Coordinates of C-alpha atoms in Angstrom, one line a residue:
M22 CA 123.7 172.0 167.2
T23 CA 122.3 168.6 168.0
I24 CA 120.1 166.1 166.1
K25 CA 117.2 167.4 168.0
D26 CA 117.9 171.0 166.6
I27 CA 118.2 169.8 163.1
A28 CA 114.8 168.1 163.4
R29 CA 113.2 171.1 164.8
E30 CA 114.6 173.4 162.0
A31 CA 113.7 170.9 159.2
G32 CA 110.2 170.4 160.7
V33 CA 110.6 166.6 161.0
S34 CA 111.0 164.1 163.7
I35 CA 114.2 163.0 165.2
T36 CA 113.8 159.5 163.7
T37 CA 113.5 161.0 160.3
V38 CA 116.8 162.9 160.7
S39 CA 118.4 159.8 162.0
K40 CA 117.4 157.7 159.0
V41 CA 118.5 160.4 156.5
M42 CA 122.0 160.6 158.3
N43 CA 122.4 156.9 158.4
G44 CA 121.3 156.2 154.8
R45 CA 118.0 154.4 155.8
D46 CA 115.8 156.8 154.0
E47 CA 114.3 154.7 151.3
N48 CA 110.7 155.5 152.4
I49 CA 111.3 159.2 152.9
S50 CA 110.2 161.6 150.3
D51 CA 112.8 163.4 148.2
A52 CA 111.5 166.8 149.4
T53 CA 111.9 165.8 153.1
R54 CA 115.3 164.2 152.5
D55 CA 116.6 167.2 150.7
R56 CA 115.4 169.6 153.5
V57 CA 117.0 167.6 156.2
K58 CA 120.3 167.4 154.3
K59 CA 120.2 171.3 153.6
V60 CA 119.7 172.0 157.3
I61 CA 122.6 169.7 158.0
K62 CA 124.8 171.3 155.3
D63 CA 123.8 174.9 156.4
N64 CA 124.9 174.3 159.9
N65 CA 128.1 172.3 159.1
Y66 CA 126.9 169.5 161.2
I67 CA 129.2 166.6 161.4
T68 CA 128.2 163.4 162.9
N69 CA 130.8 161.5 165.2
A70 CA 130.7 158.0 163.6
V71 CA 132.4 156.4 166.6
A72 CA 130.2 158.0 169.1
R73 CA 127.1 157.0 167.0
G74 CA 128.5 153.5 166.8
L75 CA 128.8 153.1 170.5
K76 CA 125.1 153.7 170.7
T77 CA 123.7 152.0 167.6
K78 CA 126.4 149.4 167.1
K79 CA 126.8 150.7 163.6
T80 CA 129.2 153.4 162.2
N81 CA 128.1 153.3 158.5
I82 CA 131.9 152.8 157.7
I83 CA 133.6 150.1 155.8
G84 CA 137.3 149.4 155.4
F85 CA 139.3 148.4 152.4
V86 CA 142.6 146.7 152.8
L87 CA 144.6 146.7 149.6
P88 CA 148.2 145.5 148.9
D89 CA 149.7 148.0 146.5
I90 CA 148.2 151.4 146.1
V91 CA 150.8 152.2 143.3
N92 CA 149.4 149.4 141.1
P93 CA 146.6 151.0 138.8
Y94 CA 144.6 147.7 139.3
Y95 CA 143.6 148.6 142.9
P96 CA 142.6 152.2 142.7
E97 CA 139.9 151.1 140.3
I98 CA 138.5 148.6 142.6
A99 CA 138.7 151.3 145.3
R100 CA 136.7 153.6 143.1
G101 CA 134.0 151.0 142.6
I102 CA 134.0 150.4 146.3
E103 CA 133.6 154.2 147.2
D104 CA 130.9 154.8 144.5
A105 CA 128.8 152.0 145.8
A106 CA 129.3 152.9 149.4
R107 CA 128.6 156.5 148.9
D108 CA 125.2 155.8 147.2
R109 CA 124.2 153.9 150.2
G110 CA 125.3 156.3 152.9
F111 CA 128.6 154.6 153.9
G112 CA 132.1 156.0 154.1
V113 CA 135.2 154.0 153.5
I114 CA 138.6 153.9 155.2
F115 CA 141.5 152.7 152.9
C116 CA 144.5 150.9 154.2
N117 CA 147.6 150.1 152.1
T118 CA 149.7 147.2 153.2
D119 CA 152.7 147.6 150.8
N120 CA 152.4 143.8 150.3
S121 CA 153.7 143.3 154.0
P122 CA 152.1 140.6 156.1
E123 CA 152.8 142.6 159.3
R124 CA 151.2 145.7 157.9
E125 CA 148.2 143.6 156.7
L126 CA 147.5 142.4 160.3
E127 CA 148.0 145.9 161.6
C128 CA 145.6 147.3 159.0
L129 CA 142.8 144.7 160.1
Q130 CA 143.4 145.6 163.8
F131 CA 143.3 149.3 163.1
L132 CA 139.9 148.9 161.2
K133 CA 138.5 146.9 164.1
S134 CA 139.6 149.6 166.5
K135 CA 137.6 152.2 164.4
M136 CA 134.5 150.0 164.7
V137 CA 134.1 149.6 160.9
D138 CA 130.9 147.7 160.1
G139 CA 132.8 145.5 157.7
I140 CA 136.0 145.1 155.7
I141 CA 136.7 144.5 152.0
Y142 CA 140.1 142.8 151.9
T143 CA 142.8 141.8 149.3
R144 CA 145.4 139.6 150.8
T145 CA 149.1 140.4 150.2
L146 CA 151.0 138.0 148.0
N147 CA 152.5 136.2 150.8
G148 CA 150.2 137.5 153.5
S149 CA 148.0 136.3 156.5
D150 CA 146.9 132.7 156.4
A151 CA 143.3 131.8 156.1
E152 CA 143.0 131.2 159.8
S153 CA 144.0 134.9 160.8
I154 CA 141.1 136.1 158.5
T155 CA 138.4 133.6 159.6
N156 CA 139.1 134.5 163.2
V157 CA 138.0 138.0 162.6
K158 CA 134.4 138.5 163.7
T159 CA 133.9 141.6 161.6
P160 CA 132.1 140.8 158.3
I161 CA 134.7 140.5 155.5
V162 CA 134.4 140.3 151.7
I163 CA 137.6 139.0 150.0
V164 CA 138.4 140.5 146.6
D165 CA 141.0 139.5 143.9
R166 CA 143.0 136.8 145.6
F167 CA 141.5 133.5 146.7
V168 CA 141.7 132.5 150.3
D169 CA 140.2 129.2 151.6
T170 CA 137.8 130.2 154.5
H171 CA 135.7 127.1 154.6
R172 CA 132.5 129.0 153.8
K173 CA 132.3 131.1 157.0
K174 CA 129.1 133.0 157.3
N175 CA 130.8 136.3 158.0
I176 CA 133.0 136.0 154.8
G177 CA 132.1 136.4 151.3
K178 CA 134.4 136.6 148.1
V179 CA 134.3 138.4 144.8
F180 CA 136.9 137.4 142.3
V181 CA 137.7 136.7 138.6
D182 CA 138.9 133.3 137.7
V183 CA 142.3 134.3 136.7
T184 CA 143.4 130.7 136.2
K185 CA 140.8 130.4 133.4
A186 CA 142.0 133.9 132.1
I187 CA 145.6 132.8 131.9
Y188 CA 144.6 129.4 130.3
E189 CA 142.6 131.4 127.6
S190 CA 145.5 133.8 127.0
T191 CA 147.8 130.9 126.4
V192 CA 145.4 129.3 123.9
K193 CA 145.0 132.7 122.3
L194 CA 148.7 132.9 121.6
R195 CA 148.8 129.3 120.2
K196 CA 145.9 130.2 117.9
A197 CA 147.8 133.3 116.7
G198 CA 150.7 131.0 115.6
C199 CA 152.9 130.8 118.7
K200 CA 154.7 127.7 119.5
N201 CA 157.2 128.5 122.3
I202 CA 155.1 130.3 124.8
A203 CA 156.6 131.8 128.0
L204 CA 155.1 132.9 131.2
I205 CA 156.1 135.9 133.3
S206 CA 154.2 136.1 136.5
S207 CA 154.5 136.4 140.3
L208 CA 156.8 134.4 142.5
Y209 CA 153.9 133.8 144.8
T210 CA 151.6 132.6 142.1
T211 CA 150.4 129.2 143.2
K212 CA 148.7 126.2 141.4
S213 CA 145.4 127.6 142.1
D214 CA 146.2 130.7 140.1
R215 CA 148.0 132.0 137.1
Y216 CA 150.7 129.3 137.0
F217 CA 148.2 126.6 136.9
G218 CA 146.3 128.2 134.0
Y219 CA 149.5 128.4 132.0
V220 CA 150.6 124.9 132.7
Q221 CA 147.2 123.3 132.0
A222 CA 146.9 125.1 128.7
M223 CA 150.4 124.1 127.6
E224 CA 149.7 120.5 128.5
D225 CA 146.3 120.6 126.6
L226 CA 147.9 122.2 123.7
K227 CA 150.6 119.4 123.6
L228 CA 153.2 122.1 124.0
P229 CA 156.4 121.6 126.3
V230 CA 156.3 123.0 129.8
C231 CA 159.9 123.7 131.0
E232 CA 161.6 126.1 133.4
E233 CA 163.3 127.9 130.7
L234 CA 159.9 129.3 129.7
I235 CA 158.9 130.4 133.1
Y236 CA 160.1 133.5 135.1
L237 CA 158.4 134.4 138.5
D238 CA 159.2 137.4 140.6
E239 CA 156.7 140.3 141.4
F240 CA 153.8 141.9 139.8
N241 CA 155.5 145.0 138.5
V242 CA 157.1 146.5 135.4
E243 CA 160.6 145.6 136.6
T244 CA 159.7 141.9 136.6
G245 CA 158.4 142.1 133.0
Y246 CA 161.5 143.8 131.8
K247 CA 164.0 141.7 133.5
G248 CA 161.9 138.4 132.9
A249 CA 161.8 138.9 129.1
G250 CA 165.5 139.4 129.1
V251 CA 166.3 136.3 131.2
L252 CA 163.9 134.2 129.2
L253 CA 165.3 135.1 125.8
E254 CA 168.7 134.4 127.0
K255 CA 167.7 131.0 127.8
H256 CA 165.4 130.3 124.9
K257 CA 166.0 132.3 121.8
D258 CA 162.9 130.8 120.1
I259 CA 160.2 132.3 122.3
D260 CA 157.5 133.7 120.1
G261 CA 154.7 134.5 122.7
I262 CA 154.8 135.7 126.3
V263 CA 151.8 135.4 128.7
C264 CA 152.0 138.0 131.5
G265 CA 150.6 137.8 135.0
N266 CA 149.3 141.3 134.8
D267 CA 149.5 144.4 132.5
L268 CA 152.4 146.0 134.6
I269 CA 154.5 143.0 133.7
A270 CA 153.5 143.2 130.1
I271 CA 154.4 146.8 130.0
G272 CA 157.9 145.9 131.2
A273 CA 158.3 143.1 128.7
L274 CA 157.2 145.3 125.8
D275 CA 160.0 147.9 126.9
M276 CA 162.6 145.3 126.9
L277 CA 161.6 143.9 123.5
R278 CA 161.4 147.4 122.0
E279 CA 164.9 148.3 123.4
N280 CA 166.3 145.2 121.7
N281 CA 164.7 145.8 118.4
I282 CA 162.4 142.8 118.7
R283 CA 159.2 143.4 116.8
V284 CA 155.7 143.0 118.5
P285 CA 153.8 141.2 117.4
E286 CA 155.6 140.2 114.5
D287 CA 158.6 138.4 116.3
I288 CA 156.9 137.9 119.7
K289 CA 153.4 138.3 120.7
V290 CA 152.5 139.6 124.2
I291 CA 149.3 139.4 126.2
G292 CA 148.6 141.0 129.5
L293 CA 145.9 140.6 132.3
D294 CA 143.7 143.4 133.9
N295 CA 143.3 146.0 131.2
I296 CA 144.5 148.9 133.4
Y297 CA 144.2 152.4 131.7
L298 CA 148.0 152.1 130.8
S299 CA 147.6 149.2 128.5
N300 CA 145.8 151.6 125.7
F301 CA 149.0 153.8 125.8
T302 CA 151.9 151.3 125.2
N303 CA 153.8 151.0 121.9
P304 CA 152.3 148.8 120.5
K305 CA 149.0 148.9 122.3
L306 CA 148.7 146.1 124.7
S307 CA 146.3 143.1 124.0
T308 CA 144.9 141.8 127.3
M309 CA 142.4 139.9 129.4
E310 CA 140.2 142.5 131.1
Q311 CA 139.2 142.1 134.7
P312 CA 136.1 144.1 135.6
T313 CA 137.7 146.0 138.4
L314 CA 135.0 148.7 138.8
E315 CA 132.5 146.1 139.0
V316 CA 134.5 143.9 141.5
G317 CA 134.6 147.0 143.8
K318 CA 130.9 147.8 143.5
T319 CA 129.8 144.1 143.9
A320 CA 132.0 143.7 146.9
A321 CA 130.8 146.8 148.7
N322 CA 127.1 146.2 147.9
M323 CA 127.4 142.6 149.1
L324 CA 129.0 143.8 152.3
I325 CA 126.4 146.5 152.9
D326 CA 123.5 144.2 152.2
F327 CA 124.9 142.0 154.9
I328 CA 125.4 144.9 157.3
K329 CA 122.0 146.5 156.7
E330 CA 119.7 143.6 155.8
G331 CA 121.5 140.5 157.0
K332 CA 121.5 139.0 153.4
P333 CA 124.0 136.1 153.3
L334 CA 127.5 136.6 152.1
Y335 CA 128.5 134.4 149.2
D336 CA 131.1 133.8 146.6
C337 CA 130.8 135.7 143.3
V338 CA 132.9 135.0 140.2
L339 CA 132.9 137.8 137.7
N340 CA 133.7 137.2 134.0
H341 CA 136.8 138.4 132.2
K342 CA 137.0 139.3 128.5
Y343 CA 139.5 139.5 125.8
I344 CA 140.6 142.9 124.6
Q345 CA 142.3 142.9 121.1
R346 CA 144.7 145.6 120.5
E347 CA 148.1 145.5 118.7
S348 CA 150.5 143.2 120.8
V349 CA 148.8 139.9 119.5

C-alpha cells in the first residue's frame, strides 16, 4: 500500500494524509484525522522515516543522548521527552553512553547518520568539550549539565541551577542546627556546579571549608556509602551531609544506619533530584527536587518548535524546590 492508496481509501487528498502522518494536522478536523489514522492502522502501513527524510529533509525523529540509563534521574527526563515528542508526532531514538566520552561521540555520529531532525544531549561527566558539540550542525538542546557553547543559534539549553540548589541545601542544614557540614559529590563537579554552591554557602555562613569535609567520586550509591565512612573517620564531629544527588544520599544513609548513627538526630542528610527511591529510604530522604519530567518536556518542545517553526533556541532555567521528609 502507498500513501496514494491511503488517500483514496480515506477519501482525502495525498496532502492531507501526509500532514496527518507528519504531525502537521492542526488545521485538519478530528473526524478526518481519525479516518486517515484508521486506514493506516487497518492496513498496517509503516512509513520509512529515512526514505521520507531523503525527500522532505525531515524524519520527525529526534535523539536523546544520556550518560547513565541506570540512574533513575535520566529515565524520568526520557519519559518527559518521549511524552512531548509523541504528542507532536515525533519519535525518539535513545542512546546511552555509560559516561564514556568515546561512546558519547559515537552516539552523536550514529544519530546524525540516522538523519534525526535534532538531538537532546546530556554530557558525560568528563565528556566531549564544547567545541565538539558546537561543530555539530544538527539542532541540539543540552539538558542537565552546563556546556559553554557561546550562544550558537542551533543550540539551546534546559537545566536547573544546581549551584543554587546545593547552596540552599547547605543553608538548610545550618538552619537545622548543623555546624560541621560535609559534601559528598562527583569528582568531576566543577566550580560552576555543586562544589561551588557548597563552598559559597559555607563561606557565607562563616563555616570552615576544609578537605576533611569534602569527598568527591561518582554519582552513585557506592560513593555515598564509602564517602560517609571516609569523612567520619577524618572528622568525627560531622553533623550534616550535603549530597550531590539522591543516589549518593541513599548510600550515605546505608552507611550511617549500619554504624548505628541516627538520622536526623546525630547527622542530617539532604539529597538532590527527588528520584522515586528517595521516598522509600529509612528514614525517608529530604531532598532538593529537580523537575525532571518538565526538563524533558521543555527540551523536546523547544527542539520541535525550532524544527517545525524555526522558533529560536534559548537557555531555560527551571526551578528546584525543597522536599521535606525525615532525614533533616
